[in-house]
C-alpha cells in the first residue's frame, strides 16, 4: 500500500541532489524495465554517452547526475517513474518521493469521470439517427498483415504482378472491440464513405465510458474536421486540454493529469477520426526534430505525426480512421496495424432494412425489404451501411409519393436525387403544393450546391456560421441537409458551425452545381472528371478528401436526370443546354474508354462512372476490351455490379482477371450477372479453401464460363476436392488452371479424375504444386489412358486437349523439375507409350546427364510423331553436344538442335515427322529433297579441341545446315579454324563470325556457287591477317569478305592489300572500323593499281570510319575513288596524285568533307585538271570558297578532254551561286551544261580541242558550247538574277532553260523577258515559279518563245490568273510545234478564262504530253478539251488528276465525263494516263475499257479514287492484259474486292515489266489477299507495292510471297491490324529481299515481341533503310529495338 501524497515545500532539483546516493542504490537493484523507462526521458545524444558506460552503477550515477541539472518538469517525471515502478523503496526515500512525484488520485478520477461523460454525450449526439444498436463484438473488420515467403523454392521476379507473393497482404476478420483490447499500438481503421467509421469510434468511446477496456485510463477522441480550425503551433498538453479542458480550468488538475499521461502512456488512448478530412499531410517521421519537451509548441502535423510514429509517448494507443487512399500517410511504426471495415453482408442488409421500417407498418416493411433484397442494383449499394440507410430513406420517400407506378432509381446519383426530394419534403411539415420541389426551392438549392462545391475546392467540411447565410442555415437545418455542430476554436472559445448531413451529400450537391451553373465552363467541368486510382504510394501528395464527386457528375449525365437538371437550371433554352452538358461528360468518359493505358483501379472507376450514366454506348465502349485486369484493390458490391453492367453491354466474351484484390464472399454472388465472362482468373494467396468453397456455390450459374484459373493461391487438397466436384456441373469448361497452389498427390488426383467427366475440357494446368516423383509417373500413366488429354505438364502439373473426338491429335508431355535421371528413362518411356500421338516431351530441369540424353534420343522418337524434346538443364556437357552434332548428321528425323552454355542451360531437339518411317539412318538422295537442319550452340565457351570435334562431325552432313554460334567466346585461332571450312568444304556458303555476338555457318547440299565470309570485332594482328589470307587463297568461290572492326590499323591493312591480288573475291571487301590513318587510306587507294579487279575504293576517316573495296561488276566501266573526311596533308595529297595518275582506267574521284589547307588545295586543283585518268570529279563540303571554285573552272579551260565536275558547298545558294555561275560562264567557254540543285553545282565541259558548234560564230567571251542551264530549289529570288542576264543572253546555243522553286518579283519577270528573246534555239523551258503577281505573270507569258524549235513548256504551280491565262492561250497559238506542256496546279482563273487557255492549248496539234493536274474548268472548257483531244493524235502522256469541274453534278457524274472519256478514242500511242479523283465510277470505267486494249505501249495507268467497284474492276484488269509493257498501276481508294484481286492474279503474269502497284484503301478481304499472293509470285520486276488498308488483317501470305519479287524496294502493309504472325513471317523473308529499302507497317497490332523478331533479322538486311512501326502497341524503349532503321514516330 503506497503512502498518500503530501505537498513538498522545497525545490525538486535540490531534493534529487540531496537523495542522489539513495536513488543510485535503489535503481541499481531494479530490473532493466525500470531503467528503460527512465532512459526514455533522456535526450538521445546524452543517452548515447551514458549508455556507452559498461558498468551499471556508472550508468545509473550518470543518469541521476543528468536529472540533477535538468529542468523541474523533467525531474518531476523522473521521480514519478522511480516512485511508480521501483520495488523495495526505503521508507524514508518513499516518504520523500510520494510528497512530490505522485499525482492526486482525486484530480485524475474527476477528470476521467468528466471524459467519460463527454464521450457518452458525443455518442448520443452522433447516434441520434442510428436505426440499429451497434455491438462492437459483432462488428467486424479485416485485419491486414503481410505473408512471409512460402517454403517452396520459387524464382522471384521484380515485377508488379502476382507472381511474387513475398510480402503480399493477407487478411483475417477480427471484431472492432478487439482493436482496443490490445494496447500500446497504432491502428489505422479504413473504410469508404458511409462505412460507419465515425459512428464506430464513438461507440468505442461509449464502451470505454461504460467500463470496457479497463487497461485504458484516459481516452481522447479528436476529429480532424475540428483540428482543421487550428492554425497555430500547440504543445500536446495544449491540444488535449483545448478540447478536453480540466474542470473549472483547474491548472493543478491539468498538471496532474498531464503528468499521469507522460508517466503512464500505456494507459492512454488517442482516437483521431477522419484523416481524409484533414487539410494537411502528416510530417514524415524522418523529417521530425527530436522531441524532448512535451510542453514545446509544435505544428499540428508534427505533433500528430510524433504520436502516430511513436516518437513520443511510445507506449500509448493510437487509432486513426481514414479512407483507404490515405493509409500511406500512416507510417509503419512498431506495432502499426491496418484494418478495414467490413460492410453489411446480405443478412446484415436485411436486418437493417427490417429495423428501419419496424415502426412504419408491417405491410410497408415487408414490401420495402422484399424490394431491396430482390433489386440487384439497390442491394449491391446497400452493402455499405451508410448507403443502406440512404436506400431505405429513398424507398420510404418513393412509397410515400403519390402514384402507383414506382420508378426505382438505377444508380447512386438517382438515389441521392430522391433523397434530396425527400429532404425538401420535410420543409413546411411535408405539405405538398402543385409545383415541383426542385422548382420551388431552386434558389436555395443553387446556393446550397454552390456552398458544397466551394467547400470541396477549399477542403472545407465544417462551415463557420459566418460562411452560411441565415436563410440558408434555416433552410438546411429544416430540410436536414445541414447539421449544426458545436465547435471549439483554437483560442478555446466555443462556437457553432454547419456541416452537410454527410460528405457524400456535399459531393452530390457540388456535382449539381457543376452540371447546372452557367458560370462553370466545359473546361472546368472536364477537369473534375479525372478518374481516381486506388493505388497509392507514400510519395503521393495529400489528396483532396472528396472521392465521389466525379461519380455524381457522371450520374447526372444520365438521361433519367435530365428533367431534374432542367428544373434546377430554370432558364430559356435550358433543355438544349443541359443535353449539351450531359453530352460533354459522356464524351470525356468515351475518351477514357478509348485509352489503352488505364490501370485496373481506374478501369473500375470508369465502370462505376458508366454505370451511373446508364449509357449503353459508353458501357459498350468500355466493355469491348477483351480483358479486365484488376490488381491489389478492394472490390465491393458496387464495383462488381458496375463491371457486370459494362461487360453485358459489350455483347462479347471477356476475361475477368482478379489478382490480390480483397473481395467479400457476398460479392461472388454478383458474378452470375456477368453474362459474357468466359474466362475467370483469381490469383492471390488470400484466395484459399474457404474462398474456393464460396466460389463453388456460383460456378454452375456462370453460363458463358469456359476458362477458370485459380492460381498462385492458398488452395489445398480440401479445396481442390470441392472445386473438382463443383466443376462436374460446368459442362462448358474448357480450361482449368490450379497452378502454384499447395496441392499434393491427393488433390492432383481429385482433379485428374474429374477430367474425363468434363466433355469440353481443353486444358488443365497444375504446375508448381507439391506432387511427388512417384505421383508424377503414376499420374502420367493415368493420363495416357484418357483420350481427351492433349497435354500433360508436370512442374509441380498440367493437361491439355484440343479435339476430344480425334485420338490422333497431338499431345504434349511436360515433366519439369521432377528429379528424373538415367534410371527412370526406360520406365518413363514405357508409360509414355500409352499416349497415341505425342508431339512434345519436355524433360527440362531434371538429372539425365549425357547417358540419359543418349537413352532419350534412342527411345523417345520410337513412340510416335514426336516433334520436340526439351532436355534443358539436365547436366549435359560438350561431349553430349558433340554426340548430338553426330546424330544431327546421321539421324534422318533429327532436324534441329538448340543449345546454350555448352548444353548446360538450354538444350532442345526438333524432329521432322513429315513422313512416317522406321529407318533412322540417312540414305542420300533417296527422295531428292534435302532437309534443312540447324545446330544452335549459343552463349558458350568452346575449347579448340571441341571445336575440332564439332567440325569433323558437321562437315559430314549432306543436308542444308545452319550452325549458329552466336555469343560464343571463340578465340581468334578458333575463328580461323571455322573460316578454314570455306576451303575444306565446298558446300559452305557463308561463315559469319562476330566476336561474342552473332555468328553463323551455312552449308548447302551441293557445291556452293558463291560464299560469304565475315570476321568482325576480333583483334587481328599482322600474323593473323597473313594466316587468314593464306586460308582465303584456297577459297575460289568467295563473294564478300567483311573484316570490319578488327583493329588492323595501317600495318594490317597494308598486309591485307598486299595479299589482295592473290584472293579470288567477286564482290566486295569491307575493312570498316579498323582505326586506320591517312597512310592506311592510301594503301587502300593503291589497291586499284595493284589489283586489276578492284573497281571502287571508298574510305572515310571520320565518325563512320568506313573502308570498302569493290570488285569488277557487270555493266560497270571505269573505276571510282571516294575519300571522305580524310584530312590529307600536302604529303598525302602528292602521294594520292601519284597513285591516281597510275590508274589504268578512267576514274571518278569524289572528295568529301576534307579539311584542305590553302597551299595543298590549289596544288590539288591543279592536279585534278592535269590528271588525264580522271573523268568525273565530285567535291563535296570541302570548304571551297568562290575564288577557289572560279580558279578551278578557269583551269578547266585548258583541259583537252570531256570533264564532269560537281561541287557542293553549303553556301552555294541564292545570290552567291547566281554570281558564281555568271563568272563561270565568262571564264570558261567550253561549258556544255550547268545545273544547280540546292547547294550543289554540276558543270560539264568539253575539251578545248573538240569541234566547234555548228551555230554561227560568236565573239570570244561568248559561251557557244552551253546547251543547258538549270536552277532547282536553291533559294534564288528574282533580285539575284541580274548578274546572269548578259552571260545567258550570249548563249545562243542554249536549248534547255530551267528554273524551279524560284521566288519571282518584278526584277525576275524583267530578267526572263530580257533573256528569252535572245535564245533562238531554246527547245525546253521550265518556269516552276512562285510568288509572282498577276502583271508579272503576264509579262512572263508575253516573253515565251515563239520559235519553231520550241517544244516543251512547264509552268507547274505558277499562279496564272485570268490575264495570264488569256495571254498564255494566245501565245500557245504561236508555237505549233509544242510537244509537251505542264500547267498542273496553275489555275487561279475563272472558268471563262480557262476556256481561252484550253482553246489555245488544243491548237498545239503536235502535243505528245499534257499535264493539267488540279486545274479549274467549267462544262464549256471540258467540251473544248474533249473536242481538241480528237485532233491530238500524237498524244502519249496525259495527266488530268484532280481536275475541278465548275458545273452541275449531273455533268460530273453523267454524260459530261463520259463525253471527255469518249474523246480518248483517237489515242493510239498512249504511254501514260493519270485520272485520279475523277470519281468516274463503273460507267466511266466501262467507257475507258473500250480503248485500253489498243494502248499496247501503255506504261503507266493511275485511276485512284474513282469509285470503281468489283464488277468494273474485273473488266478493267482484263483490258490491261493487252498492255504488255505496263510498269505502273495505281488503283488505290476504290471499291475493289475479292473478284478484282482474283482477276489481277490472272493478269499480272502477262505484265512482266510491272514495277509499281498501288492497291491501297480497297476491300479485298482475306480471300482477296490470298489471290494477291498468287499474283505476286510472278512479279519479278515489281519494285513498289502499296497495300495500305485493304480490309484484311491476315497478310502473312502476302508477306511470304515477297520472296518471289527479287526487285522489290518499297512495301506498305500499313493500317491492316495485322498481328505478330505478320512480323514473324517478315523476319523470315526480309533477308531474302536483297533490294528492299522501305517497309511501312504503321497502324497494325504488332507487339514488342513481333518488333523484336523483325529487329533480330535486320543484321541480315543491309539494304533496308527504314521500317515504319508507328501506331503499334510496341515499347519502343525496349533494348532489342535500338536499330536506327526502326522508326516509331514522325518526329
PDB file of N, CA and C in Angstrom, residues 1078 1123-1130 1132-1133 1151-1161 1164 1180-1184 1209:
ATOM      1  N   UNK A1078      45.619   8.336 -92.549  1.00  0.00           N
ATOM      2  CA  UNK A1078      45.729   8.692 -93.958  1.00  0.00           C
ATOM      3  C   UNK A1078      46.663   7.732 -94.707  1.00  0.00           C
ATOM      4  N   UNK A1123      36.743   9.479-101.156  1.00  0.00           N
ATOM      5  CA  UNK A1123      37.540   9.771 -99.958  1.00  0.00           C
ATOM      6  C   UNK A1123      36.799  10.832 -99.142  1.00  0.00           C
ATOM      7  N   UNK A1124      36.395  10.465 -97.926  1.00  0.00           N
ATOM      8  CA  UNK A1124      35.585  11.354 -97.095  1.00  0.00           C
ATOM      9  C   UNK A1124      36.276  11.566 -95.750  1.00  0.00           C
ATOM     10  N   UNK A1125      36.316  12.839 -95.336  1.00  0.00           N
ATOM     11  CA  UNK A1125      36.865  13.223 -94.024  1.00  0.00           C
ATOM     12  C   UNK A1125      38.248  12.618 -93.790  1.00  0.00           C
ATOM     13  N   UNK A1126      39.121  12.729 -94.804  1.00  0.00           N
ATOM     14  CA  UNK A1126      40.465  12.139 -94.677  1.00  0.00           C
ATOM     15  C   UNK A1126      41.510  13.133 -94.171  1.00  0.00           C
ATOM     16  N   UNK A1127      41.213  14.433 -94.242  1.00  0.00           N
ATOM     17  CA  UNK A1127      42.122  15.459 -93.692  1.00  0.00           C
ATOM     18  C   UNK A1127      43.563  15.258 -94.180  1.00  0.00           C
ATOM     19  N   UNK A1128      43.722  15.146 -95.490  1.00  0.00           N
ATOM     20  CA  UNK A1128      45.054  14.920 -96.060  1.00  0.00           C
ATOM     21  C   UNK A1128      45.955  16.140 -95.895  1.00  0.00           C
ATOM     22  N   UNK A1129      47.198  15.884 -95.553  1.00  0.00           N
ATOM     23  CA  UNK A1129      48.232  16.910 -95.593  1.00  0.00           C
ATOM     24  C   UNK A1129      48.808  16.955 -97.006  1.00  0.00           C
ATOM     25  N   UNK A1130      49.711  17.912 -97.270  1.00  0.00           N
ATOM     26  CA  UNK A1130      50.289  18.077 -98.607  1.00  0.00           C
ATOM     27  C   UNK A1130      51.002  16.808 -99.050  1.00  0.00           C
ATOM     28  N   UNK A1132      50.412  13.775 -98.240  1.00  0.00           N
ATOM     29  CA  UNK A1132      49.436  12.741 -98.586  1.00  0.00           C
ATOM     30  C   UNK A1132      48.808  13.025 -99.942  1.00  0.00           C
ATOM     31  N   UNK A1133      48.532  14.323-100.214  1.00  0.00           N
ATOM     32  CA  UNK A1133      47.918  14.686-101.484  1.00  0.00           C
ATOM     33  C   UNK A1133      48.844  14.360-102.653  1.00  0.00           C
ATOM     34  N   UNK A1151      35.835  13.638-103.432  1.00  0.00           N
ATOM     35  CA  UNK A1151      36.471  14.093-102.200  1.00  0.00           C
ATOM     36  C   UNK A1151      35.421  14.844-101.377  1.00  0.00           C
ATOM     37  N   UNK A1152      35.125  14.324-100.211  1.00  0.00           N
ATOM     38  CA  UNK A1152      34.067  14.909 -99.387  1.00  0.00           C
ATOM     39  C   UNK A1152      34.576  15.229 -97.994  1.00  0.00           C
ATOM     40  N   UNK A1153      34.158  16.395 -97.494  1.00  0.00           N
ATOM     41  CA  UNK A1153      34.418  16.789 -96.099  1.00  0.00           C
ATOM     42  C   UNK A1153      35.886  16.639 -95.732  1.00  0.00           C
ATOM     43  N   UNK A1154      36.767  17.078 -96.619  1.00  0.00           N
ATOM     44  CA  UNK A1154      38.192  17.034 -96.329  1.00  0.00           C
ATOM     45  C   UNK A1154      38.692  18.440 -96.019  1.00  0.00           C
ATOM     46  N   UNK A1155      39.353  18.581 -94.888  1.00  0.00           N
ATOM     47  CA  UNK A1155      39.892  19.888 -94.491  1.00  0.00           C
ATOM     48  C   UNK A1155      41.210  20.085 -95.217  1.00  0.00           C
ATOM     49  N   UNK A1156      41.192  20.959 -96.222  1.00  0.00           N
ATOM     50  CA  UNK A1156      42.382  21.159 -97.047  1.00  0.00           C
ATOM     51  C   UNK A1156      42.974  22.540 -96.793  1.00  0.00           C
ATOM     52  N   UNK A1157      44.289  22.581 -96.568  1.00  0.00           N
ATOM     53  CA  UNK A1157      44.957  23.872 -96.401  1.00  0.00           C
ATOM     54  C   UNK A1157      45.086  24.556 -97.756  1.00  0.00           C
ATOM     55  N   UNK A1158      45.232  25.864 -97.732  1.00  0.00           N
ATOM     56  CA  UNK A1158      45.205  26.648 -98.965  1.00  0.00           C
ATOM     57  C   UNK A1158      46.265  26.186 -99.957  1.00  0.00           C
ATOM     58  N   UNK A1159      47.511  25.981 -99.462  1.00  0.00           N
ATOM     59  CA  UNK A1159      48.593  25.582-100.358  1.00  0.00           C
ATOM     60  C   UNK A1159      48.299  24.241-101.004  1.00  0.00           C
ATOM     61  N   UNK A1160      47.904  23.293-100.164  1.00  0.00           N
ATOM     62  CA  UNK A1160      47.614  21.969-100.687  1.00  0.00           C
ATOM     63  C   UNK A1160      46.385  21.970-101.576  1.00  0.00           C
ATOM     64  N   UNK A1161      45.433  22.850-101.297  1.00  0.00           N
ATOM     65  CA  UNK A1161      44.194  22.888-102.071  1.00  0.00           C
ATOM     66  C   UNK A1161      44.470  23.316-103.504  1.00  0.00           C
ATOM     67  N   UNK A1164      46.176  20.691-105.349  1.00  0.00           N
ATOM     68  CA  UNK A1164      45.264  19.593-105.695  1.00  0.00           C
ATOM     69  C   UNK A1164      44.403  19.971-106.888  1.00  0.00           C
ATOM     70  N   UNK A1180      32.658  17.601-102.431  1.00  0.00           N
ATOM     71  CA  UNK A1180      31.528  17.858-101.532  1.00  0.00           C
ATOM     72  C   UNK A1180      32.025  18.372-100.184  1.00  0.00           C
ATOM     73  N   UNK A1181      31.546  19.538 -99.792  1.00  0.00           N
ATOM     74  CA  UNK A1181      31.774  20.074 -98.447  1.00  0.00           C
ATOM     75  C   UNK A1181      33.241  20.056 -98.057  1.00  0.00           C
ATOM     76  N   UNK A1182      34.069  20.593 -98.928  1.00  0.00           N
ATOM     77  CA  UNK A1182      35.496  20.663 -98.626  1.00  0.00           C
ATOM     78  C   UNK A1182      35.950  22.058 -98.230  1.00  0.00           C
ATOM     79  N   UNK A1183      34.990  22.942 -98.011  1.00  0.00           N
ATOM     80  CA  UNK A1183      35.340  24.296 -97.592  1.00  0.00           C
ATOM     81  C   UNK A1183      35.865  25.165 -98.710  1.00  0.00           C
ATOM     82  N   UNK A1184      35.472  24.904 -99.963  1.00  0.00           N
ATOM     83  CA  UNK A1184      35.936  25.709-101.084  1.00  0.00           C
ATOM     84  C   UNK A1184      35.259  27.071-101.074  1.00  0.00           C
ATOM     85  N   UNK A1209      28.827  22.892-101.738  1.00  0.00           N
ATOM     86  CA  UNK A1209      29.206  23.632-100.543  1.00  0.00           C
ATOM     87  C   UNK A1209      27.941  24.260 -99.958  1.00  0.00           C
TER      88      UNK A1209
END
